[in-house]
mmCIF file of C-alpha atoms in Angstrom:
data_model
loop_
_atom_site.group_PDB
_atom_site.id
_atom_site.type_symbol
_atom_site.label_atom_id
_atom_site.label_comp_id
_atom_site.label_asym_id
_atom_site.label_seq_id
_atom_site.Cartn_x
_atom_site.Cartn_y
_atom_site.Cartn_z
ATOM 1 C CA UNK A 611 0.000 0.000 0.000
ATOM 2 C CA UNK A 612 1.466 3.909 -0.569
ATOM 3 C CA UNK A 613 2.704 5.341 2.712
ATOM 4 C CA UNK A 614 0.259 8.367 1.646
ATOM 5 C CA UNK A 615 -2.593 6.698 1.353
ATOM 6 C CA UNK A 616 -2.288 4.904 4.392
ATOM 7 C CA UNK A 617 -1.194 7.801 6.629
ATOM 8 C CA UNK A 618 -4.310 9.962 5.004
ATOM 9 C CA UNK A 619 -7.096 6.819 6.092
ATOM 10 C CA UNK A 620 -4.944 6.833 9.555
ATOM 11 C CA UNK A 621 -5.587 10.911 9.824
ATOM 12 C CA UNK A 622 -9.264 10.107 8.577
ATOM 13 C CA UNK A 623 -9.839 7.230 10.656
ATOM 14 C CA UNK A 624 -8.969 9.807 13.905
ATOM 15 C CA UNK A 625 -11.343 12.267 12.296
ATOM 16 C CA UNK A 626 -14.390 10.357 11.625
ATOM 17 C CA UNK A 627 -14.077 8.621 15.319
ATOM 18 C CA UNK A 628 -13.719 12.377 17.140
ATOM 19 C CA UNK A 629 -17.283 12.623 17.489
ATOM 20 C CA UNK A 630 -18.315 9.131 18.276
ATOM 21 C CA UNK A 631 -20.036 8.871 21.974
ATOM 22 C CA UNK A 632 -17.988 6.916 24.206
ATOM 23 C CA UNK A 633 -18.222 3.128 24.240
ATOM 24 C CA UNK A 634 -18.166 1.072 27.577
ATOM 25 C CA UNK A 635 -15.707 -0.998 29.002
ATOM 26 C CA UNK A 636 -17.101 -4.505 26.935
ATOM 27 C CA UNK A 637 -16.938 -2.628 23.718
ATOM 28 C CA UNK A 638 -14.023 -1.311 23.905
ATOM 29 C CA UNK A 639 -11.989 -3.552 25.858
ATOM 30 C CA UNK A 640 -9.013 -3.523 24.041
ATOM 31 C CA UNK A 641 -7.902 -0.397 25.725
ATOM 32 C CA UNK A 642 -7.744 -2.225 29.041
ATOM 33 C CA UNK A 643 -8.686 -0.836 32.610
ATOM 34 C CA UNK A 644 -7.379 2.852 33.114
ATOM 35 C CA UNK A 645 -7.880 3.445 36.756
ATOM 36 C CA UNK A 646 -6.560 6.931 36.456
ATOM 37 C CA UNK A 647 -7.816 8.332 33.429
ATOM 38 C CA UNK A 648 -8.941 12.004 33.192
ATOM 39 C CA UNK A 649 -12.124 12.748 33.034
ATOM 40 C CA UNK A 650 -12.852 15.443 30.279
ATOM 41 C CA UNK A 651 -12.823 19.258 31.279
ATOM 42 C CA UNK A 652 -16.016 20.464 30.922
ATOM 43 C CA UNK A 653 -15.658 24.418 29.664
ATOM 44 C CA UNK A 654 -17.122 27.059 31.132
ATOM 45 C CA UNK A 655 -18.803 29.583 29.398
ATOM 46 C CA UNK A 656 -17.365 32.678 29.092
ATOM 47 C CA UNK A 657 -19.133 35.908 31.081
ATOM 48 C CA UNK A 658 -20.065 38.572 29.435
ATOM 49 C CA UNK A 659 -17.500 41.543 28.765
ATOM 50 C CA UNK A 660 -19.100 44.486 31.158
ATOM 51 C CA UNK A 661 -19.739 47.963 28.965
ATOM 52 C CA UNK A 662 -17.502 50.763 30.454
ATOM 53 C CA UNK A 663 -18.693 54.627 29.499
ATOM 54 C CA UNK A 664 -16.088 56.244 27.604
ATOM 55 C CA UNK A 665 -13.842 58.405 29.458
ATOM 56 C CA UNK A 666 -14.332 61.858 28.902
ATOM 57 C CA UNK A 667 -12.221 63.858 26.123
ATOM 58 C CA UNK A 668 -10.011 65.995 27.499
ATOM 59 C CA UNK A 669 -11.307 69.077 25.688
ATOM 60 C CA UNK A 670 -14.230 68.317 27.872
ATOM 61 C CA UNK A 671 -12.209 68.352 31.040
ATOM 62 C CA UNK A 672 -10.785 71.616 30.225
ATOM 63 C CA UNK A 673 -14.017 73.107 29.200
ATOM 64 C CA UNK A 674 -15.152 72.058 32.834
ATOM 65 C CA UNK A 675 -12.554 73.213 35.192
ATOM 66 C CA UNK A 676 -12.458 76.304 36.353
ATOM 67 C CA UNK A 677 -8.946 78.130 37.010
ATOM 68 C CA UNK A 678 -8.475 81.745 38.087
ATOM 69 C CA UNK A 679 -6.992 84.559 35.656
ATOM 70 C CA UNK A 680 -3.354 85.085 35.894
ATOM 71 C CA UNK A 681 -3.052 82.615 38.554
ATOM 72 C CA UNK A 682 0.333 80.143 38.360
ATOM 73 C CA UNK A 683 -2.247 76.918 36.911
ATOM 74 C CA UNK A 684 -3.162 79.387 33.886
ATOM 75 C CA UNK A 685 0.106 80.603 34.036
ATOM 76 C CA UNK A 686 1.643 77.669 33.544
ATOM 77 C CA UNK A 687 -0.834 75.399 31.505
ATOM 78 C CA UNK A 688 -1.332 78.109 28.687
ATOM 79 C CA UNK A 689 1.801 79.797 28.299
ATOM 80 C CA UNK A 690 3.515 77.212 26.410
ATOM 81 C CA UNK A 691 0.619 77.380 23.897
ATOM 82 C CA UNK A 692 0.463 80.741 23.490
ATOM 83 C CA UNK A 693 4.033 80.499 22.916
ATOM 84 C CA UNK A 694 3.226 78.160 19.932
ATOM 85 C CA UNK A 695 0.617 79.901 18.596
ATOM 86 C CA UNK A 696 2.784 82.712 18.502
ATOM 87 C CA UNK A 697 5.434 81.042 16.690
ATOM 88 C CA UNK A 698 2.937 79.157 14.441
ATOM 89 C CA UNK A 699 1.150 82.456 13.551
ATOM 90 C CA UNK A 700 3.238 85.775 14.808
ATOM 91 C CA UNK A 701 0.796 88.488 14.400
ATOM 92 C CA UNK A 702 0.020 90.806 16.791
ATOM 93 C CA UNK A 703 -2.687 89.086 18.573
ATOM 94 C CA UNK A 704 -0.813 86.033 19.088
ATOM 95 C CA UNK A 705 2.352 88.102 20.134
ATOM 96 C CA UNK A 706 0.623 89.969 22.413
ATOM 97 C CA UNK A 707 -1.214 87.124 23.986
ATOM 98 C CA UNK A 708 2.250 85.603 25.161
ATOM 99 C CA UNK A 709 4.013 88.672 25.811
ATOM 100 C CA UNK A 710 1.228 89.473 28.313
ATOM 101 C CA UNK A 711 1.276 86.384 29.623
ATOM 102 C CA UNK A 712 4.750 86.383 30.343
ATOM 103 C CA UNK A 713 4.744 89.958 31.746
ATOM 104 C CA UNK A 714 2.576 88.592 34.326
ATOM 105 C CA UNK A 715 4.479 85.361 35.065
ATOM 106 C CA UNK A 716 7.948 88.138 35.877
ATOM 107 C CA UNK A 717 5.969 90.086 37.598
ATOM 108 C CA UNK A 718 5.057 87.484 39.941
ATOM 109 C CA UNK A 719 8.070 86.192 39.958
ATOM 110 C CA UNK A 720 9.880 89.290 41.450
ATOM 111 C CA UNK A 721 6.894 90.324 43.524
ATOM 112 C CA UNK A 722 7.575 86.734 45.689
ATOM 113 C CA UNK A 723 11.230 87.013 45.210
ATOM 114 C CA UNK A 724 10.540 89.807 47.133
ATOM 115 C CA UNK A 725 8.265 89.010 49.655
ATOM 116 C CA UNK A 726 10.723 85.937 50.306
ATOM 117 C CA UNK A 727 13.710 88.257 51.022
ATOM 118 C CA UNK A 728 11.323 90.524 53.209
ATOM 119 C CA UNK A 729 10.414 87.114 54.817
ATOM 120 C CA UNK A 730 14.069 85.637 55.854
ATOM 121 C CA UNK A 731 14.691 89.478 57.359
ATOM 122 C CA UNK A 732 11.504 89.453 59.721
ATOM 123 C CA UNK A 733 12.382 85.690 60.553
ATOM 124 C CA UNK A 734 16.020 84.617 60.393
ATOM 125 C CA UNK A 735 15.658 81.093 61.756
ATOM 126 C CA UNK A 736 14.803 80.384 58.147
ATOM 127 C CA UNK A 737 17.535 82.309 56.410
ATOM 128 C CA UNK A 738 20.370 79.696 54.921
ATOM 129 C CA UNK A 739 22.929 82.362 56.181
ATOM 130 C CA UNK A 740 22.249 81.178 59.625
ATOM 131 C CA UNK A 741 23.508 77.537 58.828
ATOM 132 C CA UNK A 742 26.217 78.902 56.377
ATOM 133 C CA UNK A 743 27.165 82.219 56.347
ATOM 134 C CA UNK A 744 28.023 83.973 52.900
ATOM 135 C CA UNK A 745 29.707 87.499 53.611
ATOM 136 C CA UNK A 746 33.506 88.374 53.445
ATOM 137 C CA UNK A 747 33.511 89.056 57.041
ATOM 138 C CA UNK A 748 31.356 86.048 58.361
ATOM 139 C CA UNK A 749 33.707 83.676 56.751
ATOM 140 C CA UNK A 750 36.675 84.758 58.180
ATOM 141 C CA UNK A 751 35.032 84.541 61.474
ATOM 142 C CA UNK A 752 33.222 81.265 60.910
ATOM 143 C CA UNK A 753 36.508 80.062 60.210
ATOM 144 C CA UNK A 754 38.272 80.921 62.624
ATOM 145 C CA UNK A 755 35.658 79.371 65.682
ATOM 146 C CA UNK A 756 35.664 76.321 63.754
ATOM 147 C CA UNK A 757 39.777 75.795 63.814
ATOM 148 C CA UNK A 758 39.715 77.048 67.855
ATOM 149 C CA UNK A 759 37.220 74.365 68.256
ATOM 150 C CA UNK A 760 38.938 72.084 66.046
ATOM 151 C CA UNK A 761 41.741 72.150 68.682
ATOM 152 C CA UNK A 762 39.500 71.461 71.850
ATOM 153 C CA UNK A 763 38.049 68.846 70.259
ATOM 154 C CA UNK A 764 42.188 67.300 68.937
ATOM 155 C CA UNK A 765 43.218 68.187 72.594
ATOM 156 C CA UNK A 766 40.345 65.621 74.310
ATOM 157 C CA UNK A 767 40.822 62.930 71.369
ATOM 158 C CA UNK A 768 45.119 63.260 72.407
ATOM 159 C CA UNK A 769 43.996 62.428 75.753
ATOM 160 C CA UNK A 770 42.123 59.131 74.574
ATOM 161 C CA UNK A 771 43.993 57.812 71.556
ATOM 162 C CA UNK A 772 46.943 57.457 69.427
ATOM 163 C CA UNK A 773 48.294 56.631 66.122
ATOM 164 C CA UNK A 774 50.059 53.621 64.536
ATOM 165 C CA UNK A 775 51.690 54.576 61.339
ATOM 166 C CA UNK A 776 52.930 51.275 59.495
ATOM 167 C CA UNK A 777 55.058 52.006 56.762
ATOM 168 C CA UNK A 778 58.575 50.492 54.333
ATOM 169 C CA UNK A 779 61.417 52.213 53.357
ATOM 170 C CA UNK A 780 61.511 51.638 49.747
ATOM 171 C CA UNK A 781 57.985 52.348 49.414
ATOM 172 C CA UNK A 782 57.279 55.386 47.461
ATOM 173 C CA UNK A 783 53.976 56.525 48.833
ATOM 174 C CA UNK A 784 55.512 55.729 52.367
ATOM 175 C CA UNK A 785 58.208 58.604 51.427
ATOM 176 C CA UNK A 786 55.180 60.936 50.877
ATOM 177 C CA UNK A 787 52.819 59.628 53.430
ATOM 178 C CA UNK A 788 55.403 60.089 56.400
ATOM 179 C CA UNK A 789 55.944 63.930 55.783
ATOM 180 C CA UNK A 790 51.978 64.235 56.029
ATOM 181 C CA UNK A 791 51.944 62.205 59.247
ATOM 182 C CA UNK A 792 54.508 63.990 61.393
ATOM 183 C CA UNK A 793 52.407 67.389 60.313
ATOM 184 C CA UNK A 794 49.000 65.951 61.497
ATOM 185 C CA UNK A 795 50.857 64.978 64.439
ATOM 186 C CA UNK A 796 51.705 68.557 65.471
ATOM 187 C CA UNK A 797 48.706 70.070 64.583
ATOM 188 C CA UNK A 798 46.348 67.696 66.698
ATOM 189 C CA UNK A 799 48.833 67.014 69.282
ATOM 190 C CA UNK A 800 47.720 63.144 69.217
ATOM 191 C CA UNK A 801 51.280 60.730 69.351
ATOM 192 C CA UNK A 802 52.255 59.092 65.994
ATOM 193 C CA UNK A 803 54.092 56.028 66.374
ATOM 194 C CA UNK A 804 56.144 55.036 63.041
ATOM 195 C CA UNK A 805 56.428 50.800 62.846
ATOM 196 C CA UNK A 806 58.715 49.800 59.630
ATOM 197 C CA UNK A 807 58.206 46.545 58.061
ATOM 198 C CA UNK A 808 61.782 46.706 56.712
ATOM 199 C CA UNK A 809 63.775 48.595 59.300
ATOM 200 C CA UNK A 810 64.420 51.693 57.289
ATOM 201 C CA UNK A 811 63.668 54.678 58.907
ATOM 202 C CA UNK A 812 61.022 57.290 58.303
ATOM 203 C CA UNK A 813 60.369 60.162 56.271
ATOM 204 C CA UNK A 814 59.209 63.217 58.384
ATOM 205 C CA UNK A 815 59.683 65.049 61.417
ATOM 206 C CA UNK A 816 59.888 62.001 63.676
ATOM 207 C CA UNK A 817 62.659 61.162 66.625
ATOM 208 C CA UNK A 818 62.108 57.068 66.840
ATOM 209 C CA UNK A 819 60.720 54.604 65.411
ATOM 210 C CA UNK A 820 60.008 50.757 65.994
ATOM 211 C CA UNK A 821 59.944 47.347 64.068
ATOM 212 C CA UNK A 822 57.301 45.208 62.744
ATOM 213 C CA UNK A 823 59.280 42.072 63.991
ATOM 214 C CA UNK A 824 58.981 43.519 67.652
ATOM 215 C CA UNK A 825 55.201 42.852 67.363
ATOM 216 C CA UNK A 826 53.811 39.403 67.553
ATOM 217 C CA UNK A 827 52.629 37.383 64.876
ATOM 218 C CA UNK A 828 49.105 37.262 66.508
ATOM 219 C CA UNK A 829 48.775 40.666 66.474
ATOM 220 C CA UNK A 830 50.192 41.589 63.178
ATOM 221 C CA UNK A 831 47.459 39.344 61.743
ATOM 222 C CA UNK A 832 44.663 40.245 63.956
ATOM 223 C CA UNK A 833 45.583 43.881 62.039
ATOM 224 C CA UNK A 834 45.343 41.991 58.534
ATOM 225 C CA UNK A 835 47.264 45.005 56.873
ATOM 226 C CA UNK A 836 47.397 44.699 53.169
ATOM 227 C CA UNK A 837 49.140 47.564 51.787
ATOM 228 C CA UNK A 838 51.247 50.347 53.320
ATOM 229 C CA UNK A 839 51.240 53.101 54.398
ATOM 230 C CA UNK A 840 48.078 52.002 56.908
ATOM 231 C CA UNK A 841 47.398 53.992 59.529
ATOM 232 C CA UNK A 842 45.524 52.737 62.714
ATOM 233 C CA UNK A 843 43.835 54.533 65.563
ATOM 234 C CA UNK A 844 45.083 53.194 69.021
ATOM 235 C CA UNK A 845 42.975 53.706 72.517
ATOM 236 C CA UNK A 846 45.766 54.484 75.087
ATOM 237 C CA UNK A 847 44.622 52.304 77.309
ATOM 238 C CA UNK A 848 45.571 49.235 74.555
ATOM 239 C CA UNK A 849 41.892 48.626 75.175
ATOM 240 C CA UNK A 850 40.850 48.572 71.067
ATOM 241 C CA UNK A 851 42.671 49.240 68.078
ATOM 242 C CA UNK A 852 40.867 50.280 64.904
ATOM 243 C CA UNK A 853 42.372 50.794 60.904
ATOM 244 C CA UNK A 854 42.096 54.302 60.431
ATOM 245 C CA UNK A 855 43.421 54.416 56.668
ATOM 246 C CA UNK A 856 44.593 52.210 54.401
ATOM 247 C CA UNK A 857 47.012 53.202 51.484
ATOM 248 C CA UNK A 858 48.122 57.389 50.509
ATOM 249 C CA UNK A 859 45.636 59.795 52.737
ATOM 250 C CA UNK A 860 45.963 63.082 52.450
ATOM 251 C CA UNK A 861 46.464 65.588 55.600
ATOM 252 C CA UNK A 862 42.613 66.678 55.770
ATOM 253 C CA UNK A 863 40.983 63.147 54.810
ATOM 254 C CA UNK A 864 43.192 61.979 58.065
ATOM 255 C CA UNK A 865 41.871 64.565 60.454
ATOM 256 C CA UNK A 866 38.344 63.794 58.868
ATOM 257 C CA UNK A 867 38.548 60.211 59.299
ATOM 258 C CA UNK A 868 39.792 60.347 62.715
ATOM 259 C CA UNK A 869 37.092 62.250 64.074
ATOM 260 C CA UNK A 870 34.442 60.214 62.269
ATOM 261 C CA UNK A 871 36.229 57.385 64.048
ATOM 262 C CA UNK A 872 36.512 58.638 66.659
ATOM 263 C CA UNK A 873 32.163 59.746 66.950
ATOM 264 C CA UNK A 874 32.050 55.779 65.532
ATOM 265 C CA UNK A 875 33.149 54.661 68.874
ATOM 266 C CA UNK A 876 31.478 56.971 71.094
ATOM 267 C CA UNK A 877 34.246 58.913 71.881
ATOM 268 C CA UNK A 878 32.493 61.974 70.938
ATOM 269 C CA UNK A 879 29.272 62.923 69.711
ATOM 270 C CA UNK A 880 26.924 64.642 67.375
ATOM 271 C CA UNK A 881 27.492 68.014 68.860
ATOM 272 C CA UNK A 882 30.866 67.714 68.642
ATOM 273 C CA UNK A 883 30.607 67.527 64.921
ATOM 274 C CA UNK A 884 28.409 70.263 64.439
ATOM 275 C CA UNK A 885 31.127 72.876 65.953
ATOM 276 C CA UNK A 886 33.674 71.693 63.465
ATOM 277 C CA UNK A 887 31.009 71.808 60.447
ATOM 278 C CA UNK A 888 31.357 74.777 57.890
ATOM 279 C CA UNK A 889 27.142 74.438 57.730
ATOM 280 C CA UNK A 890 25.478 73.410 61.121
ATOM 281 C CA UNK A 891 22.440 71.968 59.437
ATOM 282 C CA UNK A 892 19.878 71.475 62.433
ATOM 283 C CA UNK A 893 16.247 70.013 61.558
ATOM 284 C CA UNK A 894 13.665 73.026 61.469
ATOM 285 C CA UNK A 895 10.562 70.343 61.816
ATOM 286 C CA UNK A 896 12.932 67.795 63.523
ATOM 287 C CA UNK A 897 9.574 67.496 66.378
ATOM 288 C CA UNK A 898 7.141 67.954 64.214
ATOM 289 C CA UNK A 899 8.510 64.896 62.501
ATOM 290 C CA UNK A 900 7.838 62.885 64.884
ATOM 291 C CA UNK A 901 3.421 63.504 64.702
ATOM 292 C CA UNK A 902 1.378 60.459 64.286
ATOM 293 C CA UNK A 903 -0.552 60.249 60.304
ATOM 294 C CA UNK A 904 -3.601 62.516 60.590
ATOM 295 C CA UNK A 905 -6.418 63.425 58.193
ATOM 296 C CA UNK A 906 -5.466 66.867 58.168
ATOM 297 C CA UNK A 907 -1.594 67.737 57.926
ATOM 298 C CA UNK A 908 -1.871 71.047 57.175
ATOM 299 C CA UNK A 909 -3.324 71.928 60.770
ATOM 300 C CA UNK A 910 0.102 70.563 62.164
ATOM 301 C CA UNK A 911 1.626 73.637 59.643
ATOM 302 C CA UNK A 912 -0.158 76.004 61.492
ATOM 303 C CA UNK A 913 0.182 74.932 64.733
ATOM 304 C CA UNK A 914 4.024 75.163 64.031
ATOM 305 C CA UNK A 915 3.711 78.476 62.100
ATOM 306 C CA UNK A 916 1.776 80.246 65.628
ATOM 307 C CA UNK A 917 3.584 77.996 67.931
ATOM 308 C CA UNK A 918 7.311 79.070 66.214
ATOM 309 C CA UNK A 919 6.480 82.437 65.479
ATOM 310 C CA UNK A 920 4.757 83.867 67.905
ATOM 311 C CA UNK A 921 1.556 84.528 65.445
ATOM 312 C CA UNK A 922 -0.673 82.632 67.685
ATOM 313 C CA UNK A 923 -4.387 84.086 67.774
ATOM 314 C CA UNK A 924 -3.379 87.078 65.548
ATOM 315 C CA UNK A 925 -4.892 88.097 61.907
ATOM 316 C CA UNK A 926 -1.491 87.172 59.883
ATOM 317 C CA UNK A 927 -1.938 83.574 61.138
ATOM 318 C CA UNK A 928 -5.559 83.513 60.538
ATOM 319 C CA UNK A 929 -4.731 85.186 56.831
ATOM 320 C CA UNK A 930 -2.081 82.289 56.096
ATOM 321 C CA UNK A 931 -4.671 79.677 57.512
ATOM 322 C CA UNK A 932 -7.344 81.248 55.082
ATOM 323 C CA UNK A 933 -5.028 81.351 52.253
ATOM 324 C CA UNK A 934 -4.009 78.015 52.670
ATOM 325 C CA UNK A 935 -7.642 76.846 52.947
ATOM 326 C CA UNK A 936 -8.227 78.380 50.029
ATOM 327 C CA UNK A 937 -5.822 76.738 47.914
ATOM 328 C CA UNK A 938 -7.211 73.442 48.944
ATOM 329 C CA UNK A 939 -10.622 74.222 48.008
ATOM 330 C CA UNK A 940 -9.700 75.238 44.834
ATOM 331 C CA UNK A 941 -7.862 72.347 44.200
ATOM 332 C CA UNK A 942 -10.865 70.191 44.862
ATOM 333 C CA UNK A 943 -13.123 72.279 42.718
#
């Protein structure tokens, strides 16, 4: 027989039996006894697709919400196209339009530029210049509390901890790291202790200097120093010691990382920091923070805004309440 013609009676023979109902056990008992078969899955009808209304067009939106003239919403949604239009089509109506607009946009613009400036005079525990100051004169001045405090704060730290400075000979950023060492020695007054790992002496202002080998084994690993020059940061009572830097530090990244160390492990604390900082940045809301979630938020605003300024039962908070108020209702509209 052709292989075609057999495989096409075998494709119709599957065909013309799809439909057939199913035949019981006796008459079709040359499948055998299938205690597990499947029985067949049953489909279920599909529901109905539910009719959504079309959203509304967005000219209809427009058309339907209401903004106020000249305020910073119609400021800010139609400038751009009157700008357009005014490129599109530049006559005189279309230039004016925008040019108007824009007028109006300055004008508020300097008008709360301003009011702003007026505001940081009447209150200056907003002004930025109170965290970091910007004139000539306040620099100069800033500066020079924050190095006298710099040296209370190096003169306790002296009293606590010193330095190991581990080091070799033939090691070119050792030659340039020892110089930088010595100096940050004088100017904090904490002891640097140079340790070679080759028995060559130091570079830099320093009078002795001791061996690797004259430190046990135990120890040396317990420091697991990888590279030199490493730096660590020694309690003087041999209680802990601590890597301070690991590889070339320059002179102001050491005095940084010392006292961040040094805050690390409670030797100091945050308000030591803050009288070495160039800005003391201190939380304005830092209590206010700390309120529970609440319906209305902006009645925890004016409770700070009386509360901080002293505005409490007086027409300028009641006019900042209203205004405020105001805004909201208009954003709901």
């Amino acid at each position: 027989m052709n292989k075609f013609a057999f495989m096409g009676m075998l494709f119709c023979s599957f065909y013309l039996n799809a439909d057939e109902p199913p035949k019981s056990f006796y008459e079709d008992r040359q499948r055998g006894w299938y205690w597990h078969e499947e029985p067949p899955i049953e489909e279920e009808p599909e529901e109905p697709e539910a009719i959504t209304p079309a959203p509304a067009t967005e000219a209809e939106s427009v058309k339907s919400k209401k903004v106020r003239p000249f305020s910073v919403e119609h400021i800010r949604e139609s400038l751009p196209v009157l700008r357009d239009r005014a490129i599109d089509n530049p006559n005189d109506e279309n230039l004016l339009a925008w040019a108007v607009m824009q007028r109006v946009m300055l004008d508020k613009s300097s008008e709360f530029s301003y009011r702003n400036r007026n505001l940081f005079l009447k209150f200056p525990e907003l002004s930025e210049e109170r965290l970091m100051k910007t004139s000539g004169a306040a620099l100069i001045l800033r500066d020079e509390e924050i190095e006298k405090n710099k040296g209370d704060l190096y003169a306790r730290l002296s009293e606590e901890v010193s330095i190991f400075y581990f080091y070799r000979g033939d090691c070119q950023w050792c030659q340039k790291q020892g110089p930088l060492v010595s100096m940050f020695r004088d100017k904090t007054g904490i002891d640097a202790l140079p340790i070679s790992f080759d028995g060559l002496p130091p570079t830099g202002d320093f009078e002795n200097f001791r061996l690797s080998n004259e430190l046990t084994p135990s120890f040396l690993k317990k420091l697991s120093i990888t590279q030199v020059p490493a730096t660590f940061m020694v309690f003087n009572d041999g209680s802990e010691i601590t890597q301070l830097t690991d590889g070339f530090t320059t002179l102001d990244a050491l005095e940084e990382r010392l006292v961040l160390l040094a805050e690390d492990k409670g030797i100091i604390d945050q308000s030591d920091l803050n009288k070495i900082k160039k800005a003391k940045r201190v939380d304005f809301v830092e209590n206010e923070l700390q309120v529970e979630e609440t319906e209305d938020p902006d009645q925890v605003l004016m409770d700070l805004i009386r509360n901080r300024f002293g505005l409490s039962d007086s027409e300028k908070a009641t006019e900042i309440e209203n205004t405020i108020l105001k805004e909201r209702n208009s954003a709901d509209d």
